[in-house]
PDB file of C-alpha atoms and ligand atoms in Angstrom:
ATOM      1  CA  UNK A  29       0.000   0.000   0.000  1.00  0.00           C
ATOM      2  CA  UNK A  30       0.983   3.622  -0.442  1.00  0.00           C
ATOM      3  CA  UNK A  31       0.437   5.803   2.621  1.00  0.00           C
ATOM      4  CA  UNK A  32       1.199   9.439   1.985  1.00  0.00           C
ATOM      5  CA  UNK A  33       1.247  12.255   4.540  1.00  0.00           C
ATOM      6  CA  UNK A  34       0.267  15.645   3.129  1.00  0.00           C
ATOM      7  CA  UNK A  35       1.290  18.213   5.707  1.00  0.00           C
ATOM      8  CA  UNK A  36      -0.157  21.049   3.593  1.00  0.00           C
ATOM      9  CA  UNK A  37       1.195  24.416   4.889  1.00  0.00           C
ATOM     10  CA  UNK A  38       1.812  23.061   8.398  1.00  0.00           C
ATOM     11  CA  UNK A  39       4.813  21.908  10.370  1.00  0.00           C
ATOM     12  CA  UNK A  40       8.184  23.251  11.379  1.00  0.00           C
ATOM     13  CA  UNK A  41      11.754  22.088  11.450  1.00  0.00           C
ATOM     14  CA  UNK A  42      11.409  21.024  15.111  1.00  0.00           C
ATOM     15  CA  UNK A  43       8.196  19.166  14.426  1.00  0.00           C
ATOM     16  CA  UNK A  44       9.824  17.331  11.521  1.00  0.00           C
ATOM     17  CA  UNK A  45      12.675  16.108  13.745  1.00  0.00           C
ATOM     18  CA  UNK A  46      10.428  14.781  16.513  1.00  0.00           C
ATOM     19  CA  UNK A  47       7.997  13.321  13.952  1.00  0.00           C
ATOM     20  CA  UNK A  48      10.760  11.403  12.186  1.00  0.00           C
ATOM     21  CA  UNK A  49      12.209  10.227  15.501  1.00  0.00           C
ATOM     22  CA  UNK A  50       8.824   8.777  16.395  1.00  0.00           C
ATOM     23  CA  UNK A  51       7.845   7.392  12.992  1.00  0.00           C
ATOM     24  CA  UNK A  52      10.925   6.157  11.147  1.00  0.00           C
ATOM     25  CA  UNK A  53      12.013   3.355  13.519  1.00  0.00           C
ATOM     26  CA  UNK A  54       8.468   1.971  13.466  1.00  0.00           C
ATOM     27  CA  UNK A  55       8.371   1.869   9.666  1.00  0.00           C
ATOM     28  CA  UNK A  56      11.344  -0.468   9.290  1.00  0.00           C
ATOM     29  CA  UNK A  57      10.504  -3.557   7.206  1.00  0.00           C
ATOM     30  CA  UNK A  58       6.903  -2.524   6.526  1.00  0.00           C
ATOM     31  CA  UNK A  59       5.413  -3.952   3.318  1.00  0.00           C
ATOM     32  CA  UNK A  60       4.191  -0.443   2.406  1.00  0.00           C
ATOM     33  CA  UNK A  61       5.511   2.658   0.715  1.00  0.00           C
ATOM     34  CA  UNK A  62       5.322   5.594   3.107  1.00  0.00           C
ATOM     35  CA  UNK A  63       5.614   9.082   1.591  1.00  0.00           C
ATOM     36  CA  UNK A  64       6.102  12.235   3.652  1.00  0.00           C
ATOM     37  CA  UNK A  65       5.105  15.497   1.926  1.00  0.00           C
ATOM     38  CA  UNK A  66       6.039  18.524   4.064  1.00  0.00           C
ATOM     39  CA  UNK A  67       6.132  22.118   2.751  1.00  0.00           C
ATOM     40  CA  UNK A  68       8.968  22.950   0.315  1.00  0.00           C
ATOM     41  CA  UNK A  69      11.378  24.558   2.818  1.00  0.00           C
ATOM     42  CA  UNK A  70      11.401  21.387   4.924  1.00  0.00           C
ATOM     43  CA  UNK A  71      12.178  19.065   2.008  1.00  0.00           C
ATOM     44  CA  UNK A  72      16.011  19.012   2.289  1.00  0.00           C
ATOM     45  CA  UNK A  73      15.804  18.291   6.003  1.00  0.00           C
ATOM     46  CA  UNK A  74      13.156  15.620   5.425  1.00  0.00           C
ATOM     47  CA  UNK A  75      15.339  13.948   2.774  1.00  0.00           C
ATOM     48  CA  UNK A  76      18.270  13.921   5.202  1.00  0.00           C
ATOM     49  CA  UNK A  77      16.227  12.556   8.093  1.00  0.00           C
ATOM     50  CA  UNK A  78      14.530   9.869   5.980  1.00  0.00           C
ATOM     51  CA  UNK A  79      17.690   8.684   4.195  1.00  0.00           C
ATOM     52  CA  UNK A  80      18.059   4.910   4.523  1.00  0.00           C
ATOM     53  CA  UNK A  81      14.559   4.517   5.943  1.00  0.00           C
ATOM     54  CA  UNK A  82      11.358   3.076   4.538  1.00  0.00           C
ATOM     55  CA  UNK A  83       9.973   6.598   4.171  1.00  0.00           C
ATOM     56  CA  UNK A  84      10.382   8.555   0.948  1.00  0.00           C
ATOM     57  CA  UNK A  85       9.875  12.283   0.608  1.00  0.00           C
ATOM     58  CA  UNK A  86       7.375  14.034  -1.646  1.00  0.00           C
ATOM     59  CA  UNK A  87       6.607  17.636  -2.612  1.00  0.00           C
ATOM     60  CA  UNK A  88       3.105  19.069  -2.695  1.00  0.00           C
ATOM     61  CA  UNK A  89       3.336  20.582  -6.180  1.00  0.00           C
ATOM     62  CA  UNK A  90       5.788  21.376  -8.981  1.00  0.00           C
ATOM     63  CA  UNK A  91       5.937  23.396 -12.173  1.00  0.00           C
ATOM     64  CA  UNK A  92       5.839  22.015 -15.721  1.00  0.00           C
ATOM     65  CA  UNK A  93       9.119  23.586 -16.856  1.00  0.00           C
ATOM     66  CA  UNK A  94      12.667  22.685 -15.958  1.00  0.00           C
ATOM     67  CA  UNK A  95      13.563  26.342 -15.438  1.00  0.00           C
ATOM     68  CA  UNK A  96      12.484  29.778 -16.597  1.00  0.00           C
ATOM     69  CA  UNK A  97      10.843  33.058 -15.696  1.00  0.00           C
ATOM     70  CA  UNK A  98       8.270  31.588 -13.321  1.00  0.00           C
ATOM     71  CA  UNK A  99       8.789  33.492 -10.086  1.00  0.00           C
ATOM     72  CA  UNK A 100       7.736  31.520  -7.050  1.00  0.00           C
ATOM     73  CA  UNK A 101       7.430  28.190  -8.856  1.00  0.00           C
ATOM     74  CA  UNK A 102       9.487  25.055  -8.215  1.00  0.00           C
ATOM     75  CA  UNK A 103      11.020  22.852 -10.894  1.00  0.00           C
ATOM     76  CA  UNK A 104      10.523  19.085 -10.653  1.00  0.00           C
ATOM     77  CA  UNK A 105      14.141  18.658 -11.770  1.00  0.00           C
ATOM     78  CA  UNK A 106      15.316  20.634  -8.725  1.00  0.00           C
ATOM     79  CA  UNK A 107      13.161  18.446  -6.513  1.00  0.00           C
ATOM     80  CA  UNK A 108      14.873  15.362  -7.906  1.00  0.00           C
ATOM     81  CA  UNK A 109      18.273  16.934  -7.259  1.00  0.00           C
ATOM     82  CA  UNK A 110      17.235  17.419  -3.628  1.00  0.00           C
ATOM     83  CA  UNK A 111      16.475  13.717  -3.310  1.00  0.00           C
ATOM     84  CA  UNK A 112      12.697  14.092  -3.434  1.00  0.00           C
ATOM     85  CA  UNK A 113      11.044  11.009  -4.958  1.00  0.00           C
ATOM     86  CA  UNK A 114       7.368  11.899  -5.169  1.00  0.00           C
ATOM     87  CA  UNK A 115       5.072  14.830  -5.897  1.00  0.00           C
ATOM     88  CA  UNK A 116       1.390  15.483  -5.274  1.00  0.00           C
ATOM     89  CA  UNK A 117      -0.212  17.148  -8.287  1.00  0.00           C
ATOM     90  CA  UNK A 118      -3.658  18.663  -8.846  1.00  0.00           C
ATOM     91  CA  UNK A 119      -4.700  18.725  -5.189  1.00  0.00           C
ATOM     92  CA  UNK A 120      -8.183  20.207  -4.821  1.00  0.00           C
ATOM     93  CA  UNK A 121      -6.805  23.048  -2.689  1.00  0.00           C
ATOM     94  CA  UNK A 122      -4.628  24.037  -5.657  1.00  0.00           C
ATOM     95  CA  UNK A 123      -7.627  23.746  -7.972  1.00  0.00           C
ATOM     96  CA  UNK A 124      -9.845  25.773  -5.596  1.00  0.00           C
ATOM     97  CA  UNK A 125      -7.485  28.517  -4.472  1.00  0.00           C
ATOM     98  CA  UNK A 126      -4.690  28.768  -7.042  1.00  0.00           C
ATOM     99  CA  UNK A 127      -6.366  28.425 -10.416  1.00  0.00           C
ATOM    100  CA  UNK A 128      -5.140  24.894 -11.134  1.00  0.00           C
ATOM    101  CA  UNK A 129      -6.953  23.497 -14.167  1.00  0.00           C
ATOM    102  CA  UNK A 130      -7.198  19.965 -15.516  1.00  0.00           C
ATOM    103  CA  UNK A 131      -4.696  20.993 -18.204  1.00  0.00           C
ATOM    104  CA  UNK A 132      -2.094  22.586 -15.919  1.00  0.00           C
ATOM    105  CA  UNK A 133      -2.335  19.685 -13.478  1.00  0.00           C
ATOM    106  CA  UNK A 134      -1.644  17.208 -16.288  1.00  0.00           C
ATOM    107  CA  UNK A 135       1.274  19.350 -17.550  1.00  0.00           C
ATOM    108  CA  UNK A 136       2.802  19.310 -14.066  1.00  0.00           C
ATOM    109  CA  UNK A 137       2.349  15.542 -13.867  1.00  0.00           C
ATOM    110  CA  UNK A 138       4.039  15.056 -17.246  1.00  0.00           C
ATOM    111  CA  UNK A 139       7.057  17.197 -16.314  1.00  0.00           C
ATOM    112  CA  UNK A 140       7.313  15.498 -12.947  1.00  0.00           C
ATOM    113  CA  UNK A 141       7.338  12.078 -14.585  1.00  0.00           C
ATOM    114  CA  UNK A 142       9.955  13.197 -17.095  1.00  0.00           C
ATOM    115  CA  UNK A 143      12.117  14.476 -14.243  1.00  0.00           C
ATOM    116  CA  UNK A 144      11.870  11.076 -12.552  1.00  0.00           C
ATOM    117  CA  UNK A 145       9.358  11.804  -9.800  1.00  0.00           C
ATOM    118  CA  UNK A 146       6.518   9.478  -8.939  1.00  0.00           C
ATOM    119  CA  UNK A 147       3.250  11.360  -9.222  1.00  0.00           C
ATOM    120  CA  UNK A 148       0.219  11.239  -6.949  1.00  0.00           C
ATOM    121  CA  UNK A 149      -2.423  12.812  -9.182  1.00  0.00           C
ATOM    122  CA  UNK A 150      -5.484  14.061  -7.285  1.00  0.00           C
ATOM    123  CA  UNK A 151      -9.000  13.979  -8.655  1.00  0.00           C
ATOM    124  CA  UNK A 152     -12.413  14.303  -7.041  1.00  0.00           C
ATOM    125  CA  UNK A 153     -15.815  15.880  -7.310  1.00  0.00           C
ATOM    126  CA  UNK A 154     -17.385  18.667  -5.240  1.00  0.00           C
ATOM    127  CA  UNK A 155     -20.515  18.034  -3.192  1.00  0.00           C
ATOM    128  CA  UNK A 156     -22.651  19.877  -5.760  1.00  0.00           C
ATOM    129  CA  UNK A 157     -21.228  17.776  -8.574  1.00  0.00           C
ATOM    130  CA  UNK A 158     -21.971  14.578  -6.647  1.00  0.00           C
ATOM    131  CA  UNK A 159     -25.497  15.747  -5.856  1.00  0.00           C
ATOM    132  CA  UNK A 160     -26.062  16.479  -9.551  1.00  0.00           C
ATOM    133  CA  UNK A 161     -24.942  12.928 -10.372  1.00  0.00           C
ATOM    134  CA  UNK A 162     -21.830  14.167 -12.200  1.00  0.00           C
ATOM    135  CA  UNK A 163     -19.136  12.330 -10.226  1.00  0.00           C
ATOM    136  CA  UNK A 164     -17.911  10.027 -13.014  1.00  0.00           C
ATOM    137  CA  UNK A 165     -18.130  12.797 -15.605  1.00  0.00           C
ATOM    138  CA  UNK A 166     -15.920  15.004 -13.403  1.00  0.00           C
ATOM    139  CA  UNK A 167     -13.415  12.218 -12.789  1.00  0.00           C
ATOM    140  CA  UNK A 168     -13.214  11.503 -16.517  1.00  0.00           C
ATOM    141  CA  UNK A 169     -12.730  15.201 -17.308  1.00  0.00           C
ATOM    142  CA  UNK A 170      -9.919  15.463 -14.749  1.00  0.00           C
ATOM    143  CA  UNK A 171      -8.211  12.257 -15.900  1.00  0.00           C
ATOM    144  CA  UNK A 172      -8.533  12.808 -19.638  1.00  0.00           C
ATOM    145  CA  UNK A 173      -5.564  15.234 -19.946  1.00  0.00           C
ATOM    146  CA  UNK A 174      -3.330  12.519 -18.485  1.00  0.00           C
ATOM    147  CA  UNK A 175      -3.282  11.019 -21.984  1.00  0.00           C
ATOM    148  CA  UNK A 176      -0.056  13.056 -22.434  1.00  0.00           C
ATOM    149  CA  UNK A 177       1.660  10.920 -19.800  1.00  0.00           C
ATOM    150  CA  UNK A 178       3.845   7.971 -20.624  1.00  0.00           C
ATOM    151  CA  UNK A 179       2.031   4.737 -19.823  1.00  0.00           C
ATOM    152  CA  UNK A 180       4.095   4.274 -16.699  1.00  0.00           C
ATOM    153  CA  UNK A 181       2.870   4.105 -13.185  1.00  0.00           C
ATOM    154  CA  UNK A 182       1.035   7.184 -12.039  1.00  0.00           C
ATOM    155  CA  UNK A 183      -0.778   6.916  -8.732  1.00  0.00           C
ATOM    156  CA  UNK A 184      -4.254   8.460  -8.717  1.00  0.00           C
ATOM    157  CA  UNK A 185      -5.651   9.824  -5.459  1.00  0.00           C
ATOM    158  CA  UNK A 186      -9.445   9.879  -5.355  1.00  0.00           C
ATOM    159  CA  UNK A 187     -10.171  12.790  -3.054  1.00  0.00           C
ATOM    160  CA  UNK A 188     -13.803  13.921  -3.052  1.00  0.00           C
ATOM    161  CA  UNK A 189     -13.591  17.646  -2.306  1.00  0.00           C
ATOM    162  CA  UNK A 190     -16.441  17.407   0.213  1.00  0.00           C
ATOM    163  CA  UNK A 191     -14.444  14.891   2.261  1.00  0.00           C
ATOM    164  CA  UNK A 192     -11.199  16.851   2.526  1.00  0.00           C
ATOM    165  CA  UNK A 193     -10.659  18.383   5.939  1.00  0.00           C
ATOM    166  CA  UNK A 194     -14.354  18.085   6.790  1.00  0.00           C
ATOM    167  CA  UNK A 195     -14.362  15.015   9.033  1.00  0.00           C
ATOM    168  CA  UNK A 196     -16.833  13.378   6.613  1.00  0.00           C
ATOM    169  CA  UNK A 197     -15.105  10.589   4.739  1.00  0.00           C
ATOM    170  CA  UNK A 198     -16.673   8.929   1.702  1.00  0.00           C
ATOM    171  CA  UNK A 199     -18.355   5.596   2.408  1.00  0.00           C
ATOM    172  CA  UNK A 200     -16.685   2.335   1.349  1.00  0.00           C
ATOM    173  CA  UNK A 201     -19.334   1.970  -1.393  1.00  0.00           C
ATOM    174  CA  UNK A 202     -18.668   5.463  -2.758  1.00  0.00           C
ATOM    175  CA  UNK A 203     -14.924   4.841  -2.639  1.00  0.00           C
ATOM    176  CA  UNK A 204     -15.163   1.453  -4.334  1.00  0.00           C
ATOM    177  CA  UNK A 205     -17.340   2.813  -7.151  1.00  0.00           C
ATOM    178  CA  UNK A 206     -15.049   5.755  -7.816  1.00  0.00           C
ATOM    179  CA  UNK A 207     -11.888   3.633  -7.694  1.00  0.00           C
ATOM    180  CA  UNK A 208     -13.381   1.074 -10.081  1.00  0.00           C
ATOM    181  CA  UNK A 209     -14.330   3.854 -12.477  1.00  0.00           C
ATOM    182  CA  UNK A 210     -10.835   5.391 -12.352  1.00  0.00           C
ATOM    183  CA  UNK A 211      -9.109   2.044 -12.858  1.00  0.00           C
ATOM    184  CA  UNK A 212     -11.354   1.121 -15.793  1.00  0.00           C
ATOM    185  CA  UNK A 213     -10.901   4.542 -17.409  1.00  0.00           C
ATOM    186  CA  UNK A 214      -7.117   4.467 -17.066  1.00  0.00           C
ATOM    187  CA  UNK A 215      -7.018   0.924 -18.486  1.00  0.00           C
ATOM    188  CA  UNK A 216      -9.089   2.087 -21.486  1.00  0.00           C
ATOM    189  CA  UNK A 217      -6.610   4.923 -21.987  1.00  0.00           C
ATOM    190  CA  UNK A 218      -3.765   2.405 -22.218  1.00  0.00           C
ATOM    191  CA  UNK A 219      -2.263   3.328 -18.847  1.00  0.00           C
ATOM    192  CA  UNK A 220      -2.411  -0.217 -17.499  1.00  0.00           C
ATOM    193  CA  UNK A 221      -3.165  -1.063 -13.910  1.00  0.00           C
ATOM    194  CA  UNK A 222      -3.157   2.133 -11.896  1.00  0.00           C
ATOM    195  CA  UNK A 223      -2.897   2.253  -8.116  1.00  0.00           C
ATOM    196  CA  UNK A 224      -5.769   4.350  -6.756  1.00  0.00           C
ATOM    197  CA  UNK A 225      -5.457   5.670  -3.233  1.00  0.00           C
ATOM    198  CA  UNK A 226      -8.176   7.426  -1.236  1.00  0.00           C
ATOM    199  CA  UNK A 227      -7.980  10.795   0.492  1.00  0.00           C
ATOM    200  CA  UNK A 228     -10.528  12.717   2.535  1.00  0.00           C
ATOM    201  CA  UNK A 229     -10.752  12.719   6.339  1.00  0.00           C
ATOM    202  CA  UNK A 230      -8.825   9.482   6.814  1.00  0.00           C
ATOM    203  CA  UNK A 231      -8.299   9.064  10.558  1.00  0.00           C
ATOM    204  CA  UNK A 232      -7.141   6.251  12.850  1.00  0.00           C
ATOM    205  CA  UNK A 233     -10.834   5.480  13.549  1.00  0.00           C
ATOM    206  CA  UNK A 234     -11.878   4.933   9.928  1.00  0.00           C
ATOM    207  CA  UNK A 235      -8.578   3.837   8.363  1.00  0.00           C
ATOM    208  CA  UNK A 236      -9.103   0.076   8.659  1.00  0.00           C
ATOM    209  CA  UNK A 237     -12.495   0.169   6.940  1.00  0.00           C
ATOM    210  CA  UNK A 238     -11.231   2.444   4.155  1.00  0.00           C
ATOM    211  CA  UNK A 239      -7.942   0.625   3.582  1.00  0.00           C
ATOM    212  CA  UNK A 240      -9.675  -2.776   3.425  1.00  0.00           C
ATOM    213  CA  UNK A 241     -12.163  -1.555   0.815  1.00  0.00           C
ATOM    214  CA  UNK A 242     -11.647  -3.409  -2.491  1.00  0.00           C
ATOM    215  CA  UNK A 243      -9.768  -1.311  -5.030  1.00  0.00           C
ATOM    216  CA  UNK A 244      -8.046   0.881  -2.426  1.00  0.00           C
ATOM    217  CA  UNK A 245      -4.254   0.845  -2.802  1.00  0.00           C
ATOM    218  CA  UNK A 246      -3.526   3.221   0.055  1.00  0.00           C
ATOM    219  CA  UNK A 247      -4.359   6.655   1.423  1.00  0.00           C
ATOM    220  CA  UNK A 248      -3.401  10.297   1.072  1.00  0.00           C
ATOM    221  CA  UNK A 249      -3.778  11.708   4.565  1.00  0.00           C
ATOM    222  CA  UNK A 250      -3.919  15.411   5.395  1.00  0.00           C
ATOM    223  CA  UNK A 251      -4.824  16.585   8.901  1.00  0.00           C
ATOM    224  CA  UNK A 252      -4.244  13.290  10.707  1.00  0.00           C
ATOM    225  CA  UNK A 253      -0.805  12.864   9.150  1.00  0.00           C
ATOM    226  CA  UNK A 254       0.680  15.751  11.138  1.00  0.00           C
ATOM    227  CA  UNK A 255       0.627  13.698  14.270  1.00  0.00           C
ATOM    228  CA  UNK A 256       3.130  10.812  14.155  1.00  0.00           C
ATOM    229  CA  UNK A 257       1.021   8.647  16.481  1.00  0.00           C
ATOM    230  CA  UNK A 258      -2.143   9.144  14.420  1.00  0.00           C
ATOM    231  CA  UNK A 259      -0.345   8.552  11.122  1.00  0.00           C
ATOM    232  CA  UNK A 260       1.297   5.424  12.544  1.00  0.00           C
ATOM    233  CA  UNK A 261      -2.132   4.147  13.635  1.00  0.00           C
ATOM    234  CA  UNK A 262      -3.358   4.663  10.053  1.00  0.00           C
ATOM    235  CA  UNK A 263      -0.334   2.817   8.662  1.00  0.00           C
ATOM    236  CA  UNK A 264      -0.968  -0.060  11.057  1.00  0.00           C
ATOM    237  CA  UNK A 265      -4.574  -0.304   9.867  1.00  0.00           C
ATOM    238  CA  UNK A 266      -3.421  -1.109   6.312  1.00  0.00           C
ATOM    239  CA  UNK A 267      -3.650  -4.728   5.196  1.00  0.00           C
ATOM    240  CA  UNK A 268      -0.213  -6.303   5.484  1.00  0.00           C
ATOM    241  CA  UNK A 269      -0.234  -7.928   2.060  1.00  0.00           C
ATOM    242  CA  UNK A 270      -0.147  -6.062  -1.223  1.00  0.00           C
ATOM    243  CA  UNK A 271       3.257  -4.385  -1.131  1.00  0.00           C
ATOM    244  CA  UNK A 272       3.600  -0.930  -2.586  1.00  0.00           C
ATOM    245  CA  UNK A 273       0.384  -1.006  -4.597  1.00  0.00           C
TER     246      UNK A 273
HETATM  247  C1  LIG B 305      -5.499  16.014   1.810  1.00  0.00           C
HETATM  248  O1  LIG B 305      -4.950  17.036   2.185  1.00  0.00           O
HETATM  249  O2  LIG B 305      -5.196  15.489   0.723  1.00  0.00           O
HETATM  250  C2  LIG B 305      -6.533  15.427   2.663  1.00  0.00           C
HETATM  251  C3  LIG B 305      -7.112  14.329   2.277  1.00  0.00           C
HETATM  252  O3  LIG B 305      -6.804  16.080   3.846  1.00  0.00           O
HETATM  253  P1  LIG B 305      -7.618  15.481   5.113  1.00  0.00           P
HETATM  254  O4  LIG B 305      -7.062  14.119   5.393  1.00  0.00           O
HETATM  255  O5  LIG B 305      -7.351  16.450   6.216  1.00  0.00           O
HETATM  256  O6  LIG B 305      -9.049  15.412   4.716  1.00  0.00           O
END
């Protein structure tokens, strides 16, 4: 399974040290891929702390160019040079607050892949879209631009917008349906078997049910991932078989 911690714009250098001290020894010889995604300034320190451990480091975004006049943006090639292995792309907070479109998200994913990063590509419908019965249409629209990607492993995170940071996770049935749709669509597009992870109010209390839902290859965890004990409880709730997903 893939268990990714999205710290969003939280954390500090001190928090990172104590978090890694608590988490890394526990993660030794786990059959899972653990990915820690702190804010950009903490990435070099995270790479250093996680070196030689089971935990890999991810960024929360990247640009679609190697370099250029893009003030404030971060190149995926620079992330690779830092020792970062993963990147989250198209998160709904980027779509909501920073003008991310389906097209720009796919362009970021393509550049990230070309730079050698593993991509966690986020998709998900809003509450209004779900209530209008448009969930699959939205997922298809968000996934379609990924046709520019090489048919190599991209990880898709199904993150219904209404479940992110709200305390209301999607039900196992809703998750299973969405994951099946995403997997079938990606197969049709010639992308092979895609690992689909779930994100949206995953907590220690609901992690076992979510992570044992058929079609779930892991979780992208926001709020609960800031606390090493809570994130460890989520990791422990994952089925032991299944490797990296
Ligand atoms: C996220 O940030 O991707 C997320 C799923 O957040 P939360 O777990 O807090 O809902």
